Coordinates of C-alpha atoms and ligand atoms in Angstrom, one line a residue:
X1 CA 45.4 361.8 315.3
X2 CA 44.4 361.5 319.1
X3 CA 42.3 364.0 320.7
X4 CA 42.3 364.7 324.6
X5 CA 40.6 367.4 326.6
X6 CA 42.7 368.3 329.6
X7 CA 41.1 369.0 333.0
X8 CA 44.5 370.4 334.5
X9 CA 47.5 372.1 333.7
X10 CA 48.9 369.0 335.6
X11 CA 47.5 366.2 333.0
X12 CA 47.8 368.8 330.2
X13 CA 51.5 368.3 330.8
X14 CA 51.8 364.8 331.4
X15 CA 50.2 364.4 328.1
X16 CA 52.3 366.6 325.8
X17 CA 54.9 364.7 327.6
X18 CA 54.1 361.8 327.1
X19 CA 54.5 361.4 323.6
X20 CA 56.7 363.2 320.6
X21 CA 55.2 365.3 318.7
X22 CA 51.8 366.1 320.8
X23 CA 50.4 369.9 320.3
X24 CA 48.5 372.0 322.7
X25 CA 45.7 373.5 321.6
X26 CA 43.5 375.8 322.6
X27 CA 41.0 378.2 320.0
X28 CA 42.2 376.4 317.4
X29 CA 41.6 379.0 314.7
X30 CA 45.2 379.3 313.8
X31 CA 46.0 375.4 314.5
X32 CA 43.1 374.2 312.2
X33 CA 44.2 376.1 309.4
X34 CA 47.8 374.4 309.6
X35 CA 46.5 371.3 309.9
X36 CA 44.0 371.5 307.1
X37 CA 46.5 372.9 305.0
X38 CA 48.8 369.6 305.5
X39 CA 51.6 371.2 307.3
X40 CA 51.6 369.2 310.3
X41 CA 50.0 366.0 311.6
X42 CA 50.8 365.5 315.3
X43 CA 49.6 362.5 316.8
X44 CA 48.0 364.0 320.0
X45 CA 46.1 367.4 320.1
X46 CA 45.8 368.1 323.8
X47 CA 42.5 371.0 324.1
X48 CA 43.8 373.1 327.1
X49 CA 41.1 375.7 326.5
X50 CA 39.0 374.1 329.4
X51 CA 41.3 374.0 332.0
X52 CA 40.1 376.9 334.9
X53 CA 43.4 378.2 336.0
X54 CA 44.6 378.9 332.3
X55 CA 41.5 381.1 332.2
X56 CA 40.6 384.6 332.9
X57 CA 42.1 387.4 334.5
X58 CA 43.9 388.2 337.9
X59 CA 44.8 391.2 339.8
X60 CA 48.4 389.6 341.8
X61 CA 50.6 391.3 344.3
X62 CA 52.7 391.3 341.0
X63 CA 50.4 393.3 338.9
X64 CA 48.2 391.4 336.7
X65 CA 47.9 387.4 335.4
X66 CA 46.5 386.7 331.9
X67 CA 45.5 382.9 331.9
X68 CA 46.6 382.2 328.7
X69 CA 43.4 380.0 327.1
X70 CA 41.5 383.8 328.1
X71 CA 39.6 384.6 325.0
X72 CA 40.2 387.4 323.1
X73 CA 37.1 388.9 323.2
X74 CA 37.2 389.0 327.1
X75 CA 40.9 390.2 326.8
X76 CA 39.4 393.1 324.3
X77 CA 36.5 393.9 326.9
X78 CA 38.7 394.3 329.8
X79 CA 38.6 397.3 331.5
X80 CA 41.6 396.8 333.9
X81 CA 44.3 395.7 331.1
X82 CA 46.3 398.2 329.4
X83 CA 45.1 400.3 326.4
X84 CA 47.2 399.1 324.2
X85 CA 46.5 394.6 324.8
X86 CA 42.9 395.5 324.4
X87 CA 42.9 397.4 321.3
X88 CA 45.0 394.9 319.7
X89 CA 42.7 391.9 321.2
X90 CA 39.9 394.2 319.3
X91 CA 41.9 394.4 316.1
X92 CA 42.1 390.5 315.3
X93 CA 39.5 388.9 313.0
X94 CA 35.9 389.1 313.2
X95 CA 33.5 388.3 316.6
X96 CA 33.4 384.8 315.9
X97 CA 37.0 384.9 315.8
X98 CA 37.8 386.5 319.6
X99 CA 35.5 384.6 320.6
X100 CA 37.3 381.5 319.9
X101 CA 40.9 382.1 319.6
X102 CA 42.8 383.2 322.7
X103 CA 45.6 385.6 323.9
X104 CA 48.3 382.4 324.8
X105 CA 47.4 381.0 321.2
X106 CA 48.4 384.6 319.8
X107 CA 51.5 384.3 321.5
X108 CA 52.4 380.8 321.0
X109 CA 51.3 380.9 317.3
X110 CA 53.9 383.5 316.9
X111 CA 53.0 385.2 314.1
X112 CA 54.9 388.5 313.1
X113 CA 51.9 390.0 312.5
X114 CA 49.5 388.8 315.4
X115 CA 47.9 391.8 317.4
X116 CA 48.7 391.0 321.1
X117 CA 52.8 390.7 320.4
X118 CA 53.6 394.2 319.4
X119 CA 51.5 395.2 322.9
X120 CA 52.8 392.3 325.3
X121 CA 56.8 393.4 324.6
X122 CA 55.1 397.3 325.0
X123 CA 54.1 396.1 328.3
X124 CA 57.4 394.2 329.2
X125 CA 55.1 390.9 329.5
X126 CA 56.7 388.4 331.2
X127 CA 55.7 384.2 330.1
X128 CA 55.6 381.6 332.9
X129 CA 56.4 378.4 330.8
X130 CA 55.8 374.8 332.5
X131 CA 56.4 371.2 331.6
X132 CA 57.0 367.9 333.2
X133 CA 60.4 369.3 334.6
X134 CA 59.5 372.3 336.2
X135 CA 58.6 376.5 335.6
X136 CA 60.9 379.1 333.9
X137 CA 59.4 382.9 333.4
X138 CA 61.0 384.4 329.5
X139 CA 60.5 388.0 328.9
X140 CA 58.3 388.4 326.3
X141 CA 61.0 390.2 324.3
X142 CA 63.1 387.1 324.3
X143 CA 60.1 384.5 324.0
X144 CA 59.8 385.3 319.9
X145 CA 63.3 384.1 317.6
X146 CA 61.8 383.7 314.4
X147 CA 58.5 384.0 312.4
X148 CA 56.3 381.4 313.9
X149 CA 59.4 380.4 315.9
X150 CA 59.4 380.8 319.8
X151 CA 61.8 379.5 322.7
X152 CA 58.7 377.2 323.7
X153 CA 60.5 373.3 324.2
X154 CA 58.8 370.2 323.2
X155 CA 56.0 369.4 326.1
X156 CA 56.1 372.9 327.2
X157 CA 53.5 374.9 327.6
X158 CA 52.9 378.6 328.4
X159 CA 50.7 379.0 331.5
X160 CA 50.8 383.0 332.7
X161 CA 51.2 386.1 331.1
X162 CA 51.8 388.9 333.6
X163 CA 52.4 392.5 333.6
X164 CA 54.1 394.3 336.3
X165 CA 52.3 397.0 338.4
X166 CA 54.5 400.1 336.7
X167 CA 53.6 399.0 333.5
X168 CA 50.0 399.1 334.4
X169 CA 50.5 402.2 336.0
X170 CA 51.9 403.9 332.7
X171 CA 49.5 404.8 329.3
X172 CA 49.2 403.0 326.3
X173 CA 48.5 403.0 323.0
X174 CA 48.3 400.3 319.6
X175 CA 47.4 401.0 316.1
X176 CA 47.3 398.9 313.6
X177 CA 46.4 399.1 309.3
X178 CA 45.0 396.2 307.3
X179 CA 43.9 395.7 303.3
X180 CA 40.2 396.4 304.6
X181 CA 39.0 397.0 308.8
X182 CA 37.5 393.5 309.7
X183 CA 38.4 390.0 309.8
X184 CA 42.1 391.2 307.9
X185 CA 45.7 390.5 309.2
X186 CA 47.9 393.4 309.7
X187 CA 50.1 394.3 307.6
X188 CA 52.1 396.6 310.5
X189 CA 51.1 397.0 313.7
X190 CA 52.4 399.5 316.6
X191 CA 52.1 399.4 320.4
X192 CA 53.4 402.2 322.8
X193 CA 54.1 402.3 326.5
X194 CA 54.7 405.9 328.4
X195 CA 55.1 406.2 331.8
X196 CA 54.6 409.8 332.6
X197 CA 55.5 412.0 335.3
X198 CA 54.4 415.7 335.5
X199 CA 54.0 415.7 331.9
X200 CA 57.7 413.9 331.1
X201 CA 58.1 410.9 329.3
X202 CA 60.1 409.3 332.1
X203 CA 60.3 405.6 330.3
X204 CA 59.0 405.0 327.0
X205 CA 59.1 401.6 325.4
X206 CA 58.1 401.1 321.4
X207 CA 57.4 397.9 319.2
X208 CA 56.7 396.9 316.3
X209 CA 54.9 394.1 314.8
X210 CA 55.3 392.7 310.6
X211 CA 58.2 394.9 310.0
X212 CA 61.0 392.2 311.5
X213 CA 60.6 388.3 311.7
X214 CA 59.9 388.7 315.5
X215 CA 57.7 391.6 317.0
X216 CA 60.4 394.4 317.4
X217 CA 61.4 397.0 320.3
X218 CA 62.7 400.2 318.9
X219 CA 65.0 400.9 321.3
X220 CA 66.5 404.0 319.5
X221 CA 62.9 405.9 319.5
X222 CA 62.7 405.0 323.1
X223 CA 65.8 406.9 324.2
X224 CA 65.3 409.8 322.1
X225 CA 61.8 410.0 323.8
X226 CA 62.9 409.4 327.7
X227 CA 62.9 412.9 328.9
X228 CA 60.9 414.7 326.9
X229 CA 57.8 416.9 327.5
X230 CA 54.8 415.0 326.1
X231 CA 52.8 418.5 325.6
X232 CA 54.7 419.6 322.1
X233 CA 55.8 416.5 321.2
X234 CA 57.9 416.8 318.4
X235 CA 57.4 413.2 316.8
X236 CA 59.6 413.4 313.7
X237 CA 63.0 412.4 314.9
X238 CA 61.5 409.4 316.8
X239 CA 60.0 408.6 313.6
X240 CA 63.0 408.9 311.4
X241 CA 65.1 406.9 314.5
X242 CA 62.6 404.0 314.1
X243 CA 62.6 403.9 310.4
X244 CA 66.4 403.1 310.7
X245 CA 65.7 400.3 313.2
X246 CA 63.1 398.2 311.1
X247 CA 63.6 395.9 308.9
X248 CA 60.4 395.2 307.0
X249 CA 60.0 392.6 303.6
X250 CA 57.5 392.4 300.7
X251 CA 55.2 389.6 301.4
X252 CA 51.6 388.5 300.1
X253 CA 50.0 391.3 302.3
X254 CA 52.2 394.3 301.5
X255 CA 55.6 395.5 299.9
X256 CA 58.2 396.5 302.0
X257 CA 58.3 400.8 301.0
X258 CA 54.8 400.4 302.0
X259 CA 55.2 398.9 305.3
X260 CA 57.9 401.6 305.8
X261 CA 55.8 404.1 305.3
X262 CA 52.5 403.1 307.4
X263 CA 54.7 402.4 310.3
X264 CA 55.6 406.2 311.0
X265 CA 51.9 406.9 310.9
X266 CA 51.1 404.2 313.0
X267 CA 54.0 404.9 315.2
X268 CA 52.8 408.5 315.2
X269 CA 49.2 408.2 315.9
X270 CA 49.7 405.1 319.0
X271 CA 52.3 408.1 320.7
X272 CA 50.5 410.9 320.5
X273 CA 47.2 409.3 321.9
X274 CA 49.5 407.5 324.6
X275 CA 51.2 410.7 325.1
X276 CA 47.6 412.7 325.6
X277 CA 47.6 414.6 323.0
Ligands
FAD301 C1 39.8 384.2 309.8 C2 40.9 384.5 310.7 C3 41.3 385.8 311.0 C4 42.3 386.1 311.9 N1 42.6 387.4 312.2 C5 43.7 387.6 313.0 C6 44.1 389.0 313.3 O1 43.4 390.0 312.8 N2 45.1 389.2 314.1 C7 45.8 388.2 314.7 O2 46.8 388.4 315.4 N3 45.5 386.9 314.4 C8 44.4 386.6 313.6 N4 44.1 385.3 313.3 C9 44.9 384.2 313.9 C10 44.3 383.6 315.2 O3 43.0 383.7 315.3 C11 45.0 384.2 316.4 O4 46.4 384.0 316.3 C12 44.5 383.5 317.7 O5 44.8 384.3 318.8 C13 45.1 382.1 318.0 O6 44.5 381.6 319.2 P1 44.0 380.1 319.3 O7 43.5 379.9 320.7 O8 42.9 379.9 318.3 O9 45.3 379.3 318.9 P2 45.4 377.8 318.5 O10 45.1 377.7 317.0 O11 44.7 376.9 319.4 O12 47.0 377.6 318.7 C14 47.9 378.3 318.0 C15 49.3 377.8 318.4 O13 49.6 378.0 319.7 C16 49.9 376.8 320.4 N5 49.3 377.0 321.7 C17 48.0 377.4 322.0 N6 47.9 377.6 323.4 C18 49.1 377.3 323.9 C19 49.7 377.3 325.3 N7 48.9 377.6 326.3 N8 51.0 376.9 325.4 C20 51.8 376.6 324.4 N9 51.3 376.6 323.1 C21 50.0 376.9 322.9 C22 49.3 375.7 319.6 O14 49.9 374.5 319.7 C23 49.5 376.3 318.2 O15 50.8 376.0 317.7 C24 43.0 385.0 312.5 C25 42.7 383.7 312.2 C26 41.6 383.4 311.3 C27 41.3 382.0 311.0

């Protein structure tokens, strides 16, 4: 296997398409593992984790750009980004973990269970994707199909991650509940947007992460919330609405009753602290 360090998003992408096969990679602490473990041998890596404009983050006309080879850690310490993206940055692994891994490899690893997802469809995140051919921007809703399954192409590789000024403006909040509280994949995870006007949820938007094979919006608890005072919230019917719109499994890390269960708590606790209560 060929390794190449990329300078540029331009020679990143004349790399990966260049030849069948070749994988970006940036942290590597999700990539490592798969190729340890045997399930895939591409012939080029191509380390994007260098390249300056995939780093860091910007203030745009249109709201906010996450370079996607920004660490974790530095997405987690961020002041400026929504609640809800930095306290799932601060929920994944251990220190030497965020320090490596990054938000785009979250994304693009596409786990159900990875702690930026459930936040970035919260947020309405859109994902500028580039290859040899040209830009496209997905919604982050529609960037996820399966577990570990995403709408990237061969060659393609995901460059921004931006957030819209009225999603910034609203609150936030993301929970999440694990077999112990460091270095532990979650088992659910919840992320909540309000935007609130006067004390009225005007807009919410709800997902869910480990409780579908893609990171889930619960658009059923949304409408029931839109329009309510946040002071008072009564939480149980947008509780019992969401636990008809998931569709968790039994898996190594927890059984499915379980998962049902922990998600109305999480759901529960991530909207009354993004409500203010
Ligand atoms: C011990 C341990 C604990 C962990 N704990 C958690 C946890 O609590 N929560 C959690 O969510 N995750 C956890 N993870 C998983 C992992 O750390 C994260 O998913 C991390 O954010 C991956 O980022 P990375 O930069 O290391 O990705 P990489 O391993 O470099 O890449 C992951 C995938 O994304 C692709 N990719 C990377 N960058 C791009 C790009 N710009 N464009 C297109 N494709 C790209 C790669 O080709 C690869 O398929 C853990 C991992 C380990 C080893």
């Amino acid at each position: 296997m060929e390794y190449r360090v990329a300078a540029t998003v331009e020679e990143a992408l004349a790399l990966l398409g260049g030849r069948d096969g070749s994988r970006p990679v940036a942290g590597g602490t999700d990539l490592a593992v798969v190729l340890a473990d045997g399930l895939a041998a591409p012939p080029l890596l191509v380390d994007v984790a260098g390249i300056p404009a995939l780093r860091g983050v910007r203030r745009t006309a249109d709201g906010i750009a996450i370079g996607p080879a920004t660490t974790i850690a530095e997405i987690a310490a961020r002041p400026d980004l929504p609640a809800c993206l930095c306290q799932g940055a601060r929920a994944i692994g251990s220190p030497q973990i965020r320090n490596l891994a990054t938000v785009g490899g979250n994304v693009c690893n596409a786990s159900p269970c990875g702690d930026t997802l459930s936040p970035l469809v919260a947020l309405d995140a859109a994902f500028v994707l580039a290859s040899r051919s040209g830009t496209r921007t997905v919604p982050a809703e529609q960037f996820f199909v399966g577990p570990k399954k995403t709408v990237l192409r061969p060659g393609e590789l995901l460059v921004e991650i931006r957030i819209a000024p009225a999603r910034l403006a609203g609150r936030s909040a993301f929970r999440m509940i694990g077999k112990r509280n460091g270095q532990v994949i979650s088992q659910v995870n919840a992320a909540v947007w309000l935007a609130l006007e006067g004390g009225v949820i005007r807009e919410a938007r709800v997902a869910v992460g480990s409780v579908a094979p893609v990171p889930l919006r619960l658009k059923a608890a949304e409408a029931l919330l839109a329009g309510r005072s946040a002071r008072g919230l009564d939480v149980e019917p947008v509780l019992a609405r969401a636990d008809a719109e998931i569709a968790p499994i039994s898996d190594v890390r927890a059984s499915l009753e379980y998962r049902r269960l922990v998600t109305g708590s999480l759901l529960r606790d991530a909207l009354l602290e993004a409500a203010g209560i």
